[in-house]
Amino acid sequence: MKQENKIKIFLVDDDAVYLKLLEIEFMEHGDFVIETYPTGERCIEFLSHNPDVIILDYHLDGIDKNAMNGIEALDKIKA
């Protein structure tokens, strides 16, 4: 299937191991385009890639204690 016809999923989690496991799980069980981000800020930075689905961790403070959480990121994404 052409990449432009695939569902594009953004996975956002500050736990690098969990993020990789989640990416592998999606890749093994579907034909998706996956982009992963360690922070909500990075996810928002790349919204121009037009994801179909965004899966956000609620707590995104593992890398930066001042990072926005998943709800704050969701509010900015919706705006």
Coordinates of C-alpha atoms in Angstrom, one line a residue:
M1 CA 0.0 0.0 0.0
K2 CA 1.3 3.5 -0.8
Q3 CA 2.4 5.5 2.2
E4 CA -0.1 8.3 1.5
N5 CA -3.0 5.7 1.8
K6 CA -1.8 4.4 5.1
I7 CA -3.1 5.6 8.5
K8 CA -0.5 7.9 10.1
I9 CA -0.2 7.5 13.9
F10 CA 1.8 9.7 16.3
L11 CA 2.9 8.0 19.4
V12 CA 3.9 10.3 22.3
D13 CA 5.5 9.0 25.5
D14 CA 8.4 10.0 27.6
D15 CA 9.3 6.4 28.4
A16 CA 11.7 5.4 25.5
V17 CA 11.3 1.7 26.1
Y18 CA 7.5 1.8 26.2
L19 CA 7.4 4.1 23.2
K20 CA 9.5 1.6 21.2
L21 CA 7.4 -1.4 22.3
L22 CA 4.2 0.5 21.3
E23 CA 5.7 1.3 17.9
I24 CA 6.7 -2.3 17.4
E25 CA 3.2 -3.5 18.4
F26 CA 1.5 -1.2 15.9
M27 CA 4.0 -2.1 13.1
E28 CA 3.5 -5.9 13.7
H29 CA -0.3 -5.7 13.7
G30 CA -1.1 -3.2 11.1
D31 CA 0.1 -1.3 8.1
F32 CA 0.6 2.1 9.6
V33 CA 3.0 5.0 9.2
I34 CA 4.3 5.6 12.7
E35 CA 6.0 8.7 14.1
T36 CA 7.2 8.7 17.7
Y37 CA 7.9 11.7 19.9
P38 CA 9.2 11.9 23.5
T39 CA 7.3 15.1 24.4
G40 CA 4.1 16.8 23.6
E41 CA 6.0 19.8 22.4
R42 CA 7.8 17.7 19.8
C43 CA 4.5 16.2 18.7
I44 CA 3.0 19.7 18.2
E45 CA 6.1 20.8 16.3
F46 CA 5.4 18.1 13.7
L47 CA 1.6 18.4 13.4
S48 CA 2.1 19.6 9.8
H49 CA 2.8 15.9 9.0
N50 CA -1.0 15.5 9.4
P51 CA -1.5 12.5 11.7
D52 CA -4.8 10.6 11.5
V53 CA -4.4 9.4 15.2
I54 CA -2.4 10.7 18.1
I55 CA -1.8 8.5 21.1
L56 CA -0.6 10.6 24.1
D57 CA 0.7 9.6 27.5
Y58 CA -1.1 11.5 30.2
H59 CA 2.2 12.1 32.2
L60 CA 4.9 13.5 29.9
D61 CA 7.4 14.7 32.6
G62 CA 10.0 12.0 32.4
I63 CA 12.4 13.9 30.2
D64 CA 11.6 17.4 31.4
K65 CA 9.8 18.1 34.7
N66 CA 8.4 21.3 33.2
A67 CA 7.1 19.6 30.0
M68 CA 3.4 19.8 29.2
N69 CA 1.3 16.8 30.2
G70 CA -0.9 14.9 27.7
I71 CA -4.0 17.0 28.5
E72 CA -2.1 20.2 27.8
A73 CA -0.7 18.8 24.6
L74 CA -4.2 17.7 23.6
D75 CA -5.6 21.2 24.2
K76 CA -2.9 22.7 22.0
I77 CA -3.4 20.1 19.3
K78 CA -7.1 20.8 19.2
A79 CA -6.5 24.6 19.0

